[in-house]
PDB file of C-alpha atoms in Angstrom:
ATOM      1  CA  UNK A 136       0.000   0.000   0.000  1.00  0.00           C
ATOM      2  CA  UNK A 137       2.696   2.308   0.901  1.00  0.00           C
ATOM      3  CA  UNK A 138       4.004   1.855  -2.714  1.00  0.00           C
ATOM      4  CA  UNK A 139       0.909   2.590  -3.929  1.00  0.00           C
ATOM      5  CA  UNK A 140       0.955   5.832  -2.182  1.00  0.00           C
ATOM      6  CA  UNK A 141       4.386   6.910  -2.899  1.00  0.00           C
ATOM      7  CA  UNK A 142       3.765   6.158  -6.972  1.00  0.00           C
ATOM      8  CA  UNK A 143       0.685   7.512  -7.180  1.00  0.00           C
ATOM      9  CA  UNK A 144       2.416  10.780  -5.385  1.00  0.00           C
ATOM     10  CA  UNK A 145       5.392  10.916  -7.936  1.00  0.00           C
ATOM     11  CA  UNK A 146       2.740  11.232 -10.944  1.00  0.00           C
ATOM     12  CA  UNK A 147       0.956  13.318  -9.396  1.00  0.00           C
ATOM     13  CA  UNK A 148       3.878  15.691  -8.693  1.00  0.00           C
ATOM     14  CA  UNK A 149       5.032  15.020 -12.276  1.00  0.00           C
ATOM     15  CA  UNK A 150       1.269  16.151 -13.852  1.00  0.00           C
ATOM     16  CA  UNK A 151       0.605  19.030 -11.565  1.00  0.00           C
ATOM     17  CA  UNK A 152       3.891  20.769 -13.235  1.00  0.00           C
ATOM     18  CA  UNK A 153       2.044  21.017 -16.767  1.00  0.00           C
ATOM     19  CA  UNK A 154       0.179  24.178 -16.760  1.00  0.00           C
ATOM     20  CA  UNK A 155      -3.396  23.364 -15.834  1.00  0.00           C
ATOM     21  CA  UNK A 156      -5.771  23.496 -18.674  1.00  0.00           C
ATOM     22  CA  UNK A 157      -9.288  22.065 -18.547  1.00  0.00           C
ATOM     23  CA  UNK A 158     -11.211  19.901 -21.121  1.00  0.00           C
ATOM     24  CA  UNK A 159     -11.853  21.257 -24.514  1.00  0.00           C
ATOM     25  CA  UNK A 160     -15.492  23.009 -25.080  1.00  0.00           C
ATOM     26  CA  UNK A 161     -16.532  20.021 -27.782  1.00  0.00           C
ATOM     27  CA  UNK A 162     -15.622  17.266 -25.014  1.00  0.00           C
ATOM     28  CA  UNK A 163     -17.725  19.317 -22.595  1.00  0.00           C
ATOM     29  CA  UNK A 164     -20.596  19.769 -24.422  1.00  0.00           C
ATOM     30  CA  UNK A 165     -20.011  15.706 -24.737  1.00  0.00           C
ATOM     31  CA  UNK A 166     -20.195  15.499 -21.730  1.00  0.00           C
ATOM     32  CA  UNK A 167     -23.130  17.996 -20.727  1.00  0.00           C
ATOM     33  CA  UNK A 168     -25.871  15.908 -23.122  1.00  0.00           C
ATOM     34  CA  UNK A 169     -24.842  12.937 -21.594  1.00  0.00           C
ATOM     35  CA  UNK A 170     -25.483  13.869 -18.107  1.00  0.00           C
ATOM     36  CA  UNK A 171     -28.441  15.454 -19.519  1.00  0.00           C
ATOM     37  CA  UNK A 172     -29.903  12.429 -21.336  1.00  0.00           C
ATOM     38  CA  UNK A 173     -29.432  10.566 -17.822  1.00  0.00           C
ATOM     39  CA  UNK A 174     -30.841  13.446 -15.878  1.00  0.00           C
ATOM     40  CA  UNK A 175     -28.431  14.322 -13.633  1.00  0.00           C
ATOM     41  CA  UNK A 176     -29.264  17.949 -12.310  1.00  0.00           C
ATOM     42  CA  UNK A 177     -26.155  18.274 -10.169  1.00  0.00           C
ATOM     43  CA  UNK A 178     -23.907  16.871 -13.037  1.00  0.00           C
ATOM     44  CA  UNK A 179     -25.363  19.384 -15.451  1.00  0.00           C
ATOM     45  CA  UNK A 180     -25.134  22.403 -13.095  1.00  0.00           C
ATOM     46  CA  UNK A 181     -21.170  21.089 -12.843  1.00  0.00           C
ATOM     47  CA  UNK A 182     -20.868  21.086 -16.059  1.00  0.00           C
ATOM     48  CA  UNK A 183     -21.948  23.872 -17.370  1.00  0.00           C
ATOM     49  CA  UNK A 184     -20.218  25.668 -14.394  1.00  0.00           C
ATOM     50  CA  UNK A 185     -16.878  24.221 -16.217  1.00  0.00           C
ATOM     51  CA  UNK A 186     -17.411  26.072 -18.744  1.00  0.00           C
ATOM     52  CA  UNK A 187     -19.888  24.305 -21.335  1.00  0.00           C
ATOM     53  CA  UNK A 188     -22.674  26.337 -23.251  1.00  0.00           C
ATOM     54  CA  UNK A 189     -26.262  25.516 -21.738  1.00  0.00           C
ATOM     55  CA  UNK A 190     -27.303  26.007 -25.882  1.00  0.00           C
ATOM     56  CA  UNK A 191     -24.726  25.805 -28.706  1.00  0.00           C
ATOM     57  CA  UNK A 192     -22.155  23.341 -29.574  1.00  0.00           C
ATOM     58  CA  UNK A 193     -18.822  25.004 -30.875  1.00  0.00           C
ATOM     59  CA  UNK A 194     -18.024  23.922 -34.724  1.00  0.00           C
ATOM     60  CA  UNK A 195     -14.843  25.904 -35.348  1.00  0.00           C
ATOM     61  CA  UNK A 196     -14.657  29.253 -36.990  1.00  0.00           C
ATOM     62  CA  UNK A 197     -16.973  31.270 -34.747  1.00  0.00           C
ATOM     63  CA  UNK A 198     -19.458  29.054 -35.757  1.00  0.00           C
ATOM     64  CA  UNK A 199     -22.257  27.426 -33.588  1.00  0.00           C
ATOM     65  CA  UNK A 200     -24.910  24.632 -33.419  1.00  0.00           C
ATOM     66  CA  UNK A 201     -27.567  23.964 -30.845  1.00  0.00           C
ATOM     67  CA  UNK A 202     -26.270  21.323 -28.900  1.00  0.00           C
ATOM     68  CA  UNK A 203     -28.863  17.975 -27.809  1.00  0.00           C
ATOM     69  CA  UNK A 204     -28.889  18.374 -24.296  1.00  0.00           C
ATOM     70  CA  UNK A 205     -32.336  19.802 -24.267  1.00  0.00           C
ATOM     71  CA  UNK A 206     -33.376  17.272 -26.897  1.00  0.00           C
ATOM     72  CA  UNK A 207     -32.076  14.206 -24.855  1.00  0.00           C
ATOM     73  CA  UNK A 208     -33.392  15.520 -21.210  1.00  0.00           C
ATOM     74  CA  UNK A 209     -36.836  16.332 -23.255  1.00  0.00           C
ATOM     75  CA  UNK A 210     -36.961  12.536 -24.774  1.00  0.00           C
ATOM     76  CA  UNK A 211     -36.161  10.867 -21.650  1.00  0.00           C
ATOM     77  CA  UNK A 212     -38.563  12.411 -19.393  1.00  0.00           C
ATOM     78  CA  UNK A 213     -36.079  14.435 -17.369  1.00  0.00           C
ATOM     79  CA  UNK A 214     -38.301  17.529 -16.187  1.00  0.00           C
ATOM     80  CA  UNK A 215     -35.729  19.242 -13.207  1.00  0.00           C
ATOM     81  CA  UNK A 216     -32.940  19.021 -16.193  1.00  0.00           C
ATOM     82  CA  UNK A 217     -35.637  20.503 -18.735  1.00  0.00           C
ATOM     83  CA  UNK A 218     -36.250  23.241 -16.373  1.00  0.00           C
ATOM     84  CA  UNK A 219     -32.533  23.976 -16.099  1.00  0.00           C
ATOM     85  CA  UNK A 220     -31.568  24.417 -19.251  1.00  0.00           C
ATOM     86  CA  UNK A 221     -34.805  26.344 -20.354  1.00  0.00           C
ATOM     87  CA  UNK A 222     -34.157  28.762 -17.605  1.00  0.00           C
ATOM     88  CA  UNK A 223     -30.271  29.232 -19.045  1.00  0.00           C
ATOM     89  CA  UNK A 224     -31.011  30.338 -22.446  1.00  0.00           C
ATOM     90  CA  UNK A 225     -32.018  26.869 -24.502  1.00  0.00           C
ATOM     91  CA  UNK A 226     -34.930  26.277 -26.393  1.00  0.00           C
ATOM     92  CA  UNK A 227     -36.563  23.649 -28.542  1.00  0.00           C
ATOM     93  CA  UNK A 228     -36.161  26.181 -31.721  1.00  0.00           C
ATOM     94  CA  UNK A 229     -37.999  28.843 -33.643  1.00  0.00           C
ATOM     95  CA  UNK A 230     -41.855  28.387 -34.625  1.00  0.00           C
ATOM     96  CA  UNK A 231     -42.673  27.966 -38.187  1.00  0.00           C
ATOM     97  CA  UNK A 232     -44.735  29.624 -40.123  1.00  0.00           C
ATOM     98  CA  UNK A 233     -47.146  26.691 -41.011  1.00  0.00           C
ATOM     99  CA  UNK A 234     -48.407  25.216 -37.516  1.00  0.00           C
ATOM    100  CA  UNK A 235     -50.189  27.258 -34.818  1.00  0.00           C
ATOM    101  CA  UNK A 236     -47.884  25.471 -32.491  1.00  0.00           C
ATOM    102  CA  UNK A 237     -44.510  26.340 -30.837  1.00  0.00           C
ATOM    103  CA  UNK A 238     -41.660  23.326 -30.666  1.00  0.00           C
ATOM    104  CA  UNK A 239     -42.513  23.694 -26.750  1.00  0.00           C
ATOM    105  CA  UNK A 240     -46.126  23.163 -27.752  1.00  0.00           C
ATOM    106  CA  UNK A 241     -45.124  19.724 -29.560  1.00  0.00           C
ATOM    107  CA  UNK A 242     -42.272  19.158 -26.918  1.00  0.00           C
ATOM    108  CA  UNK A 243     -45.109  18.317 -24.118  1.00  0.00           C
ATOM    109  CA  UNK A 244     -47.387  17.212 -27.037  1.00  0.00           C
ATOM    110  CA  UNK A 245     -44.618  14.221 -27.561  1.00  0.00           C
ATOM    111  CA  UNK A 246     -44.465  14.138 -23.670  1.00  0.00           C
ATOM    112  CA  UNK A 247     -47.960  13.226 -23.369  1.00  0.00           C
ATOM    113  CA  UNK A 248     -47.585  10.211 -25.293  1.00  0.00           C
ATOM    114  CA  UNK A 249     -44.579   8.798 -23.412  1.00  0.00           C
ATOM    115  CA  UNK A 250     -46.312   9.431 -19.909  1.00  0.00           C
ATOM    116  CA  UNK A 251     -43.613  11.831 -18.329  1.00  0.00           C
ATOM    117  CA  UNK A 252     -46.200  13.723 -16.194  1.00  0.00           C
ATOM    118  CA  UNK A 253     -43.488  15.898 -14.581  1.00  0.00           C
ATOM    119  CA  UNK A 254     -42.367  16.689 -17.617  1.00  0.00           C
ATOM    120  CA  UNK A 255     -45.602  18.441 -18.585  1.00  0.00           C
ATOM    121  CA  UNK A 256     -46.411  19.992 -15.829  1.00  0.00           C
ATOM    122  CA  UNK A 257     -42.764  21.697 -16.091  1.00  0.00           C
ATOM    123  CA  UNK A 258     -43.614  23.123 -19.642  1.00  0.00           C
ATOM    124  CA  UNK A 259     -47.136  23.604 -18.956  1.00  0.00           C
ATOM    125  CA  UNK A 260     -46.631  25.782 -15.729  1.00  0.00           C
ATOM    126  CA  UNK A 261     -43.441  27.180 -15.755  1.00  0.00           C
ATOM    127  CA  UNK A 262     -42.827  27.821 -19.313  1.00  0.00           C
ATOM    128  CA  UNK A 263     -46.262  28.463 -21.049  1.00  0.00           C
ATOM    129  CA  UNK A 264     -46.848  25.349 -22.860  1.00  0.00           C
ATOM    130  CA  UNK A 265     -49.754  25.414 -24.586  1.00  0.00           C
ATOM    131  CA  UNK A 266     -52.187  22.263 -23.453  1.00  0.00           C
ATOM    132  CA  UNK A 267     -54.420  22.013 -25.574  1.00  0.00           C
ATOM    133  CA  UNK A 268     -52.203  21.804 -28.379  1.00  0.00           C
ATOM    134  CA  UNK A 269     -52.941  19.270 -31.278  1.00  0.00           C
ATOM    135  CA  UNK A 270     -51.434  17.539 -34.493  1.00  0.00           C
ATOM    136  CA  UNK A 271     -53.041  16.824 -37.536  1.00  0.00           C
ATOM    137  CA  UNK A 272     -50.266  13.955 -39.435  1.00  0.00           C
ATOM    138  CA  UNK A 273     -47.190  15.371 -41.112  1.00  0.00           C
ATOM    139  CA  UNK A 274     -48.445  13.958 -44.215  1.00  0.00           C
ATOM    140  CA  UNK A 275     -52.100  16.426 -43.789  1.00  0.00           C
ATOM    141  CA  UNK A 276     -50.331  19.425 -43.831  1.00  0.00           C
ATOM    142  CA  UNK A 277     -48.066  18.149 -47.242  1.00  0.00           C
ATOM    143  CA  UNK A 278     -50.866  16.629 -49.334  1.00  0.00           C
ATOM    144  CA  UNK A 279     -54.057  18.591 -47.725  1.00  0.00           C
ATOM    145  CA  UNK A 280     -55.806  18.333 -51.308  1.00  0.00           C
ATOM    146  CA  UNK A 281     -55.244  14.418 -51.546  1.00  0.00           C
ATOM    147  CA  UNK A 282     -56.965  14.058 -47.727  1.00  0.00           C
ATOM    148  CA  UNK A 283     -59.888  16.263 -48.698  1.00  0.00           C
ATOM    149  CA  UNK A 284     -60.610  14.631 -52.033  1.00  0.00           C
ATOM    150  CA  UNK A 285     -60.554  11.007 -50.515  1.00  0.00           C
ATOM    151  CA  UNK A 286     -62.516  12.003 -47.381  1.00  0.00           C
ATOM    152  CA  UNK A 287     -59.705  10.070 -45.480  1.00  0.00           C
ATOM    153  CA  UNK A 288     -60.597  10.714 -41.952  1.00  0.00           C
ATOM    154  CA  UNK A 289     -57.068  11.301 -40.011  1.00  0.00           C
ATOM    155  CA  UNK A 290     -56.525  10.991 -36.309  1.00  0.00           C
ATOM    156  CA  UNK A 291     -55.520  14.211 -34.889  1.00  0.00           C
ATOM    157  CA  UNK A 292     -53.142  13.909 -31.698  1.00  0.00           C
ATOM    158  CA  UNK A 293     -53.800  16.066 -28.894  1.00  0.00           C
ATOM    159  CA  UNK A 294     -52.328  16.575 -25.287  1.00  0.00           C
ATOM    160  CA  UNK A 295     -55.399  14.652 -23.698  1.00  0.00           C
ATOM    161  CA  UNK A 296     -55.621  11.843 -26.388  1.00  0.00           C
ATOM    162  CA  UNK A 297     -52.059  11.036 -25.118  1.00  0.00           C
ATOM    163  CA  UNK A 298     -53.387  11.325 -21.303  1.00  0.00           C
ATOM    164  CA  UNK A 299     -55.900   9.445 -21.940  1.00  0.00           C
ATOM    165  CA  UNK A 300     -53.281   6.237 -22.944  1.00  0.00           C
ATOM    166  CA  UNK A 301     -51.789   6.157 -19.873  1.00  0.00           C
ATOM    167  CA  UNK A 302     -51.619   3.404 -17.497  1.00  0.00           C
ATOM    168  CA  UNK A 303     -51.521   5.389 -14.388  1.00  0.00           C
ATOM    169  CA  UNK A 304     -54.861   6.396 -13.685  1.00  0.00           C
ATOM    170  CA  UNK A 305     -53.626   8.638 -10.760  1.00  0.00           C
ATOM    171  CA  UNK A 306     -51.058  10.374 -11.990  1.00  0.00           C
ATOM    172  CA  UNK A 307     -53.202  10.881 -15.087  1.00  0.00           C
ATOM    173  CA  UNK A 308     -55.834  12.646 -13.355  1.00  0.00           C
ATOM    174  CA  UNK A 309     -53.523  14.798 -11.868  1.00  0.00           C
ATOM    175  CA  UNK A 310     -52.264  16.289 -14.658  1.00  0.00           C
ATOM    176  CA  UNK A 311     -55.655  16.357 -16.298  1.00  0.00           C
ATOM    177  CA  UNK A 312     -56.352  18.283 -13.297  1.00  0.00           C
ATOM    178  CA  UNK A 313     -53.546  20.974 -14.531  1.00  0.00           C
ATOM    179  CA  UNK A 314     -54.410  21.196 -17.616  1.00  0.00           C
ATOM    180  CA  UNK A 315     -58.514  21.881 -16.784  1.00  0.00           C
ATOM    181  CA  UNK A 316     -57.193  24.688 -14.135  1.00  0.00           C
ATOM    182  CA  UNK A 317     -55.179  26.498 -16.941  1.00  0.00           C
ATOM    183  CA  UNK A 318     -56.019  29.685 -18.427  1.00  0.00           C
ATOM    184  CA  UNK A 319     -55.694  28.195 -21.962  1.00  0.00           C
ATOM    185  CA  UNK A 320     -57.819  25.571 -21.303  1.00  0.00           C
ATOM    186  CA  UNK A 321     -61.003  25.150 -23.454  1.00  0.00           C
ATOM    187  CA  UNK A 322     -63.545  22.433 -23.272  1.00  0.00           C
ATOM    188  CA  UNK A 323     -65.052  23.514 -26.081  1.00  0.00           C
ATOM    189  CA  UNK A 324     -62.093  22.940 -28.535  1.00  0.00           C
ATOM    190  CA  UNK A 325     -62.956  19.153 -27.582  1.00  0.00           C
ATOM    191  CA  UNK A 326     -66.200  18.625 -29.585  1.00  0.00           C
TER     192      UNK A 326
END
């Protein structure tokens, strides 16, 4: 053991003489999505205190690229590491012109149908969420004339159709319960 000791102190003396520099901004945005994907609050908060960019992704010549921290956090139901990185600057993206709907809106649409409850409520009440957003199909809004001359009747997803798939009845309810208190919500929409 005291060998151990003794040659774990000589490399140590010998590294700590090479000026100190820390890891490289690509292997800490690496780093910050994977902590993020496993949802890892602390770990995030650490890294991005090292020195890693809550948002972009450095390419090279002053130019940047969102990062998938939010992405990977959003997808695996991580709502405190959501939370964090919406509150430092990220974002799911820009609206388009074509859908009523905001990425957020389809972030906690796609939430919905993989049951992360806390994951809703996070979007819903702290960062405006719409919930009673909706989705016709992709393929609707690209060949609207073939759908209407058909008559093909589509399924439309909504926030509550994905509720209403879930196998916890409680902690369905409950966030049925948030989304009937909210100022956006209208039962009317529903018929």
């Amino acid at each position: 053991l005291s060998s151990f000791k003794k040659g774990f102190s000589l490399k140590r003396a010998a590294t700590s003489a090479k000026p100190a520099s820390g890891p490289s901004q690509d292997t800490l945005t690496d780093v910050l999505e994977e902590v993020a994907a496993e949802g890892s609050l602390s770990l995030v908060k650490a890294v991005i205190g090292m020195g890693a960019d809550p948002i972009y992704r450095s390419t090279g010549k002053l130019k940047r690229v969102k990062h998938e921290a939010l992405a990977k956090a959003t997808l695996n139901g991580r709502a405190k590491v959501v939370d964090y990185l919406l509150r430092e600057g990220a974002s799911y993206g820009e609206s388009t012109k074509r859908g009523n709907y905001s990425p957020m809106d389809r972030a906690v649409l796609a939430a919905a149908y993989k049951g992360h409850a806390d994951l809703i409520n996070c979007l819903v009440i702290s960062h405006g969420a719409n919930p009673m957003v909706e989705q016709w199909p992709r393929e609707m809004y690209d060949a609207q004339h073939y759908w209407a001359e058909n008559q093909v009747r589509l399924a439309k997803t909504s926030l509550l159709d994905g509720l209403s798939k879930w196998k916890n009845v409680d902690q369905g309810m409950t966030t049925l319960r948030l989304i009937v208190q909210h100022q956006d919500f209208d039962p009317t929409a529903l018929v």
